[in-house]
Coordinates of C-alpha atoms in Angstrom, one line a residue:
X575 CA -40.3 -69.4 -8.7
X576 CA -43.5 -66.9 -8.3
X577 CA -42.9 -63.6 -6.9
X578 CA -45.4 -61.5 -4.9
X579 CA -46.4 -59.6 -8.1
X580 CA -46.7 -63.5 -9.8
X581 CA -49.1 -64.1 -7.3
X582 CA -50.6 -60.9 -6.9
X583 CA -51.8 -60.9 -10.3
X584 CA -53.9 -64.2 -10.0
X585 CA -56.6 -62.3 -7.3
X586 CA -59.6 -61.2 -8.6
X587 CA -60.9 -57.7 -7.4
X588 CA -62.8 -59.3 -4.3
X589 CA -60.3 -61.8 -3.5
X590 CA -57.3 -58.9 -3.5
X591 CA -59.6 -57.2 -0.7
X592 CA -60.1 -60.0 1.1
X593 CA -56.2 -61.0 1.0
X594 CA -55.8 -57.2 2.4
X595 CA -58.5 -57.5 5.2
X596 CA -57.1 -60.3 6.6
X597 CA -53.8 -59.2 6.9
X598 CA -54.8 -56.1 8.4
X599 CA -55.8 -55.4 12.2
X600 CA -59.0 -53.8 12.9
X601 CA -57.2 -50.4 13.6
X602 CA -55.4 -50.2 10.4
X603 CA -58.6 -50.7 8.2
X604 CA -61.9 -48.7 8.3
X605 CA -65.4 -49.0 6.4
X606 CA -67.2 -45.4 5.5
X607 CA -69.6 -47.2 3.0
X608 CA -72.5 -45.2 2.1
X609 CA -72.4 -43.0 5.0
X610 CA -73.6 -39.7 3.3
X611 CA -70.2 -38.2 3.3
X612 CA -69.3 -34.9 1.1
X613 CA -65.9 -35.0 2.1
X614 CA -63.0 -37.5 3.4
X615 CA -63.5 -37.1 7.2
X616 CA -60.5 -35.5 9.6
X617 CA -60.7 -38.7 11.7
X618 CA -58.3 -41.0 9.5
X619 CA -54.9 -41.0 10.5
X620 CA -51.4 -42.2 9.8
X621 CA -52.7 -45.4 11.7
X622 CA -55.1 -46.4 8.8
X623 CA -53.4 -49.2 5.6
X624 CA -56.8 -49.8 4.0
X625 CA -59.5 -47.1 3.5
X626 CA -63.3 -47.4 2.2
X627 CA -65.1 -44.8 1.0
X628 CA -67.7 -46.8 -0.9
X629 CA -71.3 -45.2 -2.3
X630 CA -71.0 -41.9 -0.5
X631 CA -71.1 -38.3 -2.1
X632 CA -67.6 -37.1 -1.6
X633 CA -66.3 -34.4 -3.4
X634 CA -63.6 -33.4 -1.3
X635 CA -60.6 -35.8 -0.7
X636 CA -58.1 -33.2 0.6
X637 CA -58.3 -34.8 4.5
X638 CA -56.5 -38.4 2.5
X639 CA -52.8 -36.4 3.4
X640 CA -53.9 -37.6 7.2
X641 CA -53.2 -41.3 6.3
X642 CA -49.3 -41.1 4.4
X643 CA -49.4 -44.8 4.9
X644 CA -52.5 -45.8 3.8
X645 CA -52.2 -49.2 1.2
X646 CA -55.7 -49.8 -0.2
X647 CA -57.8 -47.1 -0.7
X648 CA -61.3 -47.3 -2.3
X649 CA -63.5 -44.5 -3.3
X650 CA -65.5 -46.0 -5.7
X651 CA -69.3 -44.7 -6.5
X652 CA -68.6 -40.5 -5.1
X653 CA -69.0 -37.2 -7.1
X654 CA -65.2 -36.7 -7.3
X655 CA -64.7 -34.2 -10.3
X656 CA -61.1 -33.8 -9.8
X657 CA -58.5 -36.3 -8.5
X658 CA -55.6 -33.2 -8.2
X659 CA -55.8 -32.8 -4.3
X660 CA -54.8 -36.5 -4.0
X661 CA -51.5 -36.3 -2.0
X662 CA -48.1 -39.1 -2.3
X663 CA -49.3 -42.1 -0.9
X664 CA -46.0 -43.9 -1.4
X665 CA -47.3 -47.1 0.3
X666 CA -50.2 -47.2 -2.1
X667 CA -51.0 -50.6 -4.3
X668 CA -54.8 -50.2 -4.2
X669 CA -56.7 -47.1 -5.9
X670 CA -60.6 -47.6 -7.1
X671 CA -62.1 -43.7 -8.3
X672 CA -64.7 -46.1 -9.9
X673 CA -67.8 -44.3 -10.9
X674 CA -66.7 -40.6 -10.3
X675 CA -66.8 -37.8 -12.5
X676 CA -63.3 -37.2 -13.1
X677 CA -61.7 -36.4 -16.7
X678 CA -58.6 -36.8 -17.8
X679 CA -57.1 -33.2 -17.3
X680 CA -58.1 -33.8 -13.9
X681 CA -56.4 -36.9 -13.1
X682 CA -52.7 -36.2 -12.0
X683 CA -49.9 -38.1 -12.7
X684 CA -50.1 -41.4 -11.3
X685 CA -46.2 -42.4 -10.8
X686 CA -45.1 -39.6 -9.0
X687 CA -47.6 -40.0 -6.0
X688 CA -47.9 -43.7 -5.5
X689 CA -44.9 -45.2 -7.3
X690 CA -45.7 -48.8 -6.1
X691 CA -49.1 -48.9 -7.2
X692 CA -50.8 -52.6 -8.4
X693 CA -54.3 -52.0 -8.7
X694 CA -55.3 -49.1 -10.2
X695 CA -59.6 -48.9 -11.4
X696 CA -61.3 -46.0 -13.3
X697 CA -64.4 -47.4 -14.3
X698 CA -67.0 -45.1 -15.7
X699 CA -65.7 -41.5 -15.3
X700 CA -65.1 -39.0 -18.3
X701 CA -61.3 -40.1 -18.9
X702 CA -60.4 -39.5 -22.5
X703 CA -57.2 -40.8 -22.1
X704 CA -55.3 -43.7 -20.4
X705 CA -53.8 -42.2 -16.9
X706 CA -50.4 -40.5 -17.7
X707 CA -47.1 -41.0 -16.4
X708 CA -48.3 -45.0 -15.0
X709 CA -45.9 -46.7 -12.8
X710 CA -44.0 -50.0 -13.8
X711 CA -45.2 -51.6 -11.0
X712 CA -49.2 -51.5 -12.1
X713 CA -50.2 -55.4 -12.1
X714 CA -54.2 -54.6 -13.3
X715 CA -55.8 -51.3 -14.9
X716 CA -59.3 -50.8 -15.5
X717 CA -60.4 -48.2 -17.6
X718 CA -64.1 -49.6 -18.8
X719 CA -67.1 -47.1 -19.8
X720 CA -65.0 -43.9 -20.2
X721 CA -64.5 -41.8 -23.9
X722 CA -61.0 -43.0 -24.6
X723 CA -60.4 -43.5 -28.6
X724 CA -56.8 -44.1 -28.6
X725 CA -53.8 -45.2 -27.2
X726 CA -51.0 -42.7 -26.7
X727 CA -48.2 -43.6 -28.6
X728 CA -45.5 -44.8 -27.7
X729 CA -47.2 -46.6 -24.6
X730 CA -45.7 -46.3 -21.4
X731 CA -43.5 -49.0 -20.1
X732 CA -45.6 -51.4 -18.2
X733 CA -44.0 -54.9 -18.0
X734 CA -45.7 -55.9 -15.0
X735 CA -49.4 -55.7 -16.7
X736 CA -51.2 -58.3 -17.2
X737 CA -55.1 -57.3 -17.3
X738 CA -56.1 -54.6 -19.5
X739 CA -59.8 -53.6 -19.3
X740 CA -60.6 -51.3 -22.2
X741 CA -64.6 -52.3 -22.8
X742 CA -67.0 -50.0 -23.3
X743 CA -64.4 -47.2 -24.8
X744 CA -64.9 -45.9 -28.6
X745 CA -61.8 -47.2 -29.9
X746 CA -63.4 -48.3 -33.2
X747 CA -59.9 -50.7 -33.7
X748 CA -57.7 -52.5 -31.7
X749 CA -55.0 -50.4 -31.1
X750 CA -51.7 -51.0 -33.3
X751 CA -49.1 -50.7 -30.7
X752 CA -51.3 -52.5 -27.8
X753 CA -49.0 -54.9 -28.5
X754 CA -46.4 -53.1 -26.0
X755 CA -47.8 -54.5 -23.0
X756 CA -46.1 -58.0 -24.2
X757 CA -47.1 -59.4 -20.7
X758 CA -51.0 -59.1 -20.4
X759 CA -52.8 -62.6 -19.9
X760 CA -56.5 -60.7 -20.0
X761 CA -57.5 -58.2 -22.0
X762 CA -61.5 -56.8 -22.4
X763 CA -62.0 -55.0 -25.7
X764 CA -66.0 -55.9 -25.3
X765 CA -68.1 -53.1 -26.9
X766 CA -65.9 -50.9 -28.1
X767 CA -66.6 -50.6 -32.0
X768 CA -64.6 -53.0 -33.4
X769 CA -65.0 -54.6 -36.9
X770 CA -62.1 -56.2 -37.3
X771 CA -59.7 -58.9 -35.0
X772 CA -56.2 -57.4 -35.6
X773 CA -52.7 -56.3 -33.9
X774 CA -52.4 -59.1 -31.5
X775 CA -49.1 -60.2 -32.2
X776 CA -46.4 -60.1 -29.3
X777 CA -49.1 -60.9 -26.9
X778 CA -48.1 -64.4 -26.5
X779 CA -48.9 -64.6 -22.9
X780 CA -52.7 -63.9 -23.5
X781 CA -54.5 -66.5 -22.0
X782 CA -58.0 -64.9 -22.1
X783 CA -59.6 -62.3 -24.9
X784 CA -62.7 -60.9 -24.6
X785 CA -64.4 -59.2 -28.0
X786 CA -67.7 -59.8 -27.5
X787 CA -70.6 -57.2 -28.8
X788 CA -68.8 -55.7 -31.0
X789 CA -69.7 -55.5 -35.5
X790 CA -66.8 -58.4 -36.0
X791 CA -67.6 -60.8 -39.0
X792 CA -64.9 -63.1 -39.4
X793 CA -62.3 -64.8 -36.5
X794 CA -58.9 -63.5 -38.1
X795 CA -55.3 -63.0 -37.1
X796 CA -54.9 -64.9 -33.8
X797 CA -52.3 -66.8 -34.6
X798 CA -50.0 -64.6 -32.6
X799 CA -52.3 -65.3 -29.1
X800 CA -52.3 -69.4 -29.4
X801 CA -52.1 -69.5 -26.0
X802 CA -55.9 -68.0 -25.2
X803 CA -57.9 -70.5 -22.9
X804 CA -60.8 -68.2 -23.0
X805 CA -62.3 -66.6 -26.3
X806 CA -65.6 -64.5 -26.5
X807 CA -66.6 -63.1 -29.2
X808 CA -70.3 -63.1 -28.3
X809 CA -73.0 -60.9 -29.9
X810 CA -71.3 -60.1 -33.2
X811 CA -71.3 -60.9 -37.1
X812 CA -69.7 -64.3 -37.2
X813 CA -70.6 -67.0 -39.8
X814 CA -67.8 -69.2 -40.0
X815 CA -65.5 -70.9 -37.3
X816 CA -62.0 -70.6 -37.9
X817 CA -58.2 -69.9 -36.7
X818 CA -58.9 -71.2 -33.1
X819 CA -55.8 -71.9 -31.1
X820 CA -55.2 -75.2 -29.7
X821 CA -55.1 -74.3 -26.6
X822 CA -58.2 -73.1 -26.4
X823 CA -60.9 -74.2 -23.5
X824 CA -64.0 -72.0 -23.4
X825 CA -65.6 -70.3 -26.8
X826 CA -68.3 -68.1 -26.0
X827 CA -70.1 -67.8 -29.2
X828 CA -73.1 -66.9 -28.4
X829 CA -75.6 -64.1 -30.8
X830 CA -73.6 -64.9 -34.0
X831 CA -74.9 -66.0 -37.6
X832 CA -73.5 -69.2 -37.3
X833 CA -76.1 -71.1 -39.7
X834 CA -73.7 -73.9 -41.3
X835 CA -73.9 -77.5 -38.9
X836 CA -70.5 -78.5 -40.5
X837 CA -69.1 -75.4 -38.8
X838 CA -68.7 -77.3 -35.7
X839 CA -66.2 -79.7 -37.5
X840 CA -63.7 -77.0 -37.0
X841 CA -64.1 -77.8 -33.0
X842 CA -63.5 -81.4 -32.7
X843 CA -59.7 -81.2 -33.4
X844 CA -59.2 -78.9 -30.6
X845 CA -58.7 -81.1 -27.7
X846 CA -59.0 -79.1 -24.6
X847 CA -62.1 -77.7 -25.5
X848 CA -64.6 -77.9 -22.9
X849 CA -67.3 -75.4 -23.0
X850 CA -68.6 -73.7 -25.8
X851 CA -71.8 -71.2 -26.0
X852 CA -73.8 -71.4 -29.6
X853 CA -77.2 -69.9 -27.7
X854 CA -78.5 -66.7 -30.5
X855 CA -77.1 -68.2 -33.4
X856 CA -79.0 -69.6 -36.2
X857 CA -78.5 -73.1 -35.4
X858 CA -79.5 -73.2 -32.1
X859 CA -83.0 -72.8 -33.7
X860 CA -83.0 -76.8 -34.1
X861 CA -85.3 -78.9 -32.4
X862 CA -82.0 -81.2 -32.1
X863 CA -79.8 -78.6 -31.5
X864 CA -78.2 -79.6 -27.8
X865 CA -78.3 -83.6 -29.0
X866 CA -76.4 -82.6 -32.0
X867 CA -73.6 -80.0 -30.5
X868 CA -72.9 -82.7 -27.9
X869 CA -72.6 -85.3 -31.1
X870 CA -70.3 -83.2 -32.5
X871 CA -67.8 -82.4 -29.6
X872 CA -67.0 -85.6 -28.1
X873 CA -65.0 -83.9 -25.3
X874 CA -67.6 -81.0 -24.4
X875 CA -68.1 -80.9 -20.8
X876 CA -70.7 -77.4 -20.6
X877 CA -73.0 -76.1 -24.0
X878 CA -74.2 -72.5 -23.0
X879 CA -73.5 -73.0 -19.3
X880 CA -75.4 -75.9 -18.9
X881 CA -72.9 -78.6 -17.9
X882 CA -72.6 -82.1 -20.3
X883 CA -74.1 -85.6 -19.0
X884 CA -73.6 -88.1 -21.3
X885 CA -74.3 -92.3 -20.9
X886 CA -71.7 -94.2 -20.4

């Protein structure tokens, strides 16, 4: 049986707004998207659930104590330097400081003010660290574009998290103890350095891996993530094809050295394979190149996002 987390998890970023708008009436929800504010106005109240605060220039949030029960709150694109003002939101499961300015010693800890938090996104601000003191209930943490190069060790304990956005960090390596989080299903590692696929095991429930534009030159040690659907590796050093799961159903393999035809032997055993991206690589310099992917993977239903039509 799925629980509300089970299902929770499953939403994409617009579709876990939309799920909260429309449970919401319009007096418990209100839009302040780019309105020119400098500071969270005086005008919310313990009324409000959901709160949007969206492409403004806010810099002071002290005013969010005026809505304790506020559920979703979104500040996403503002001049926050320092999230220390923000006060217990205990009903929180929604937090976006997305595109703020805020480092890590200026992040508080997160449990202790919204200890049922889901949804927590700090894209592009100047963290250096993950978020201390995380709550066991976060579902979805987005770190991207910040200046983290390591994981604190031990990791906290998160067994609710399943997507793990890490991209654009200067990790240089895939962390050796990532493997922690034993119940992520996504997980973004996409320009962050890395030369090398390793430290995946335990994260048998990973059903998509993203490791694309990174300095990678072989596909190595996935045999502890056979369950991945979705693989991209795209835009690194990758001549030969090999140690693919069965299970998987999209290969983005796009900007890679691939040179060698019989490469895309390797494919044809894997039967629920149904897109595959070979656009950048060597041997999509062919004349024949579509014809002859399409040749050689008898099941392909999309090459490089263009979908399959074959006669029948």
């Amino acid at each position: 049986m799925e629980t509300d987390n089970d299902n929770t998890s499953k939403l994409t970023p617009n579709s876990q707004r939309l799920k909260i708008e429309n449970e919401l009436t319009d007096e418990e929800w209100e839009d302040f998207t780019h309105q020119r504010l400098a500071a969270v106005p005086a005008t919310i109240s313990a009324k409000h659930k959901k709160l949007v605060f969206r492409q403004n220039a806010i810099t002071d949030i002290t005013n969010l104590s005026l809505a304790p029960n506020v559920t979703h709150l979104d500040l996403y694109d503002n001049k926050i330097t320092s999230a220390l003002p923000l006060p217990p939101l205990p009903a929180l499961n929604y937090l976006d400081l997305s595109f703020n300015l805020i480092p890590s010693p200026s992040l508080p800890p997160i449990s202790p003010l919204f200890p049922n938090l889901t949804h927590l996104y700090l894209i592009s601000n100047h963290l250096s660290a993950l978020p201390s003191s995380l709550p066991p209930s976060i579902i979805y943490l987005e770190v991207a574009s910040n200046h983290i190069s390591s994981l604190p060790s031990p990791l906290p304990d998160l067994p609710n998290l399943t997507h793990l956005y890490l991209a654009c960090n200067p990790l240089r390596q895939i962390p050796s103890n990532l493997s922690s989080f034993s119940s992520l299903q996504i997980l973004s590692l996409s320009s962050t350095g890395l030369t090398k696929i390793e430290n995946l095991e335990g994260l048998s429930h990973l059903q998509e891996l993203y490791l694309s534009e990174n300095r990678i030159e072989k596909l190595e040690n996935l045999e502890g993530v056979s369950n991945v659907k979705i693989l991209d590796v795209s835009s690194n050093r990758i001549k030969e094809i090999e140690g693919l799961g069965d299970n998987i159903e999209e290969f983005w393999m796009s900007s890679n050295r691939v040179e060698d035809w019989r490469q895309l032997d390797k494919l044809e055993k894997l039967q629920k394979l149904e897109s595959v991206y070979f656009n950048g690589n060597p041997i999509s310099k062919d004349v024949q190149y579509r014809p002859k992917v399409i040749r050689a993977l008898t099941r392909l239903q999309e090459l490089d996002a263009i979908p399959v039509y074959r006669n029948t």
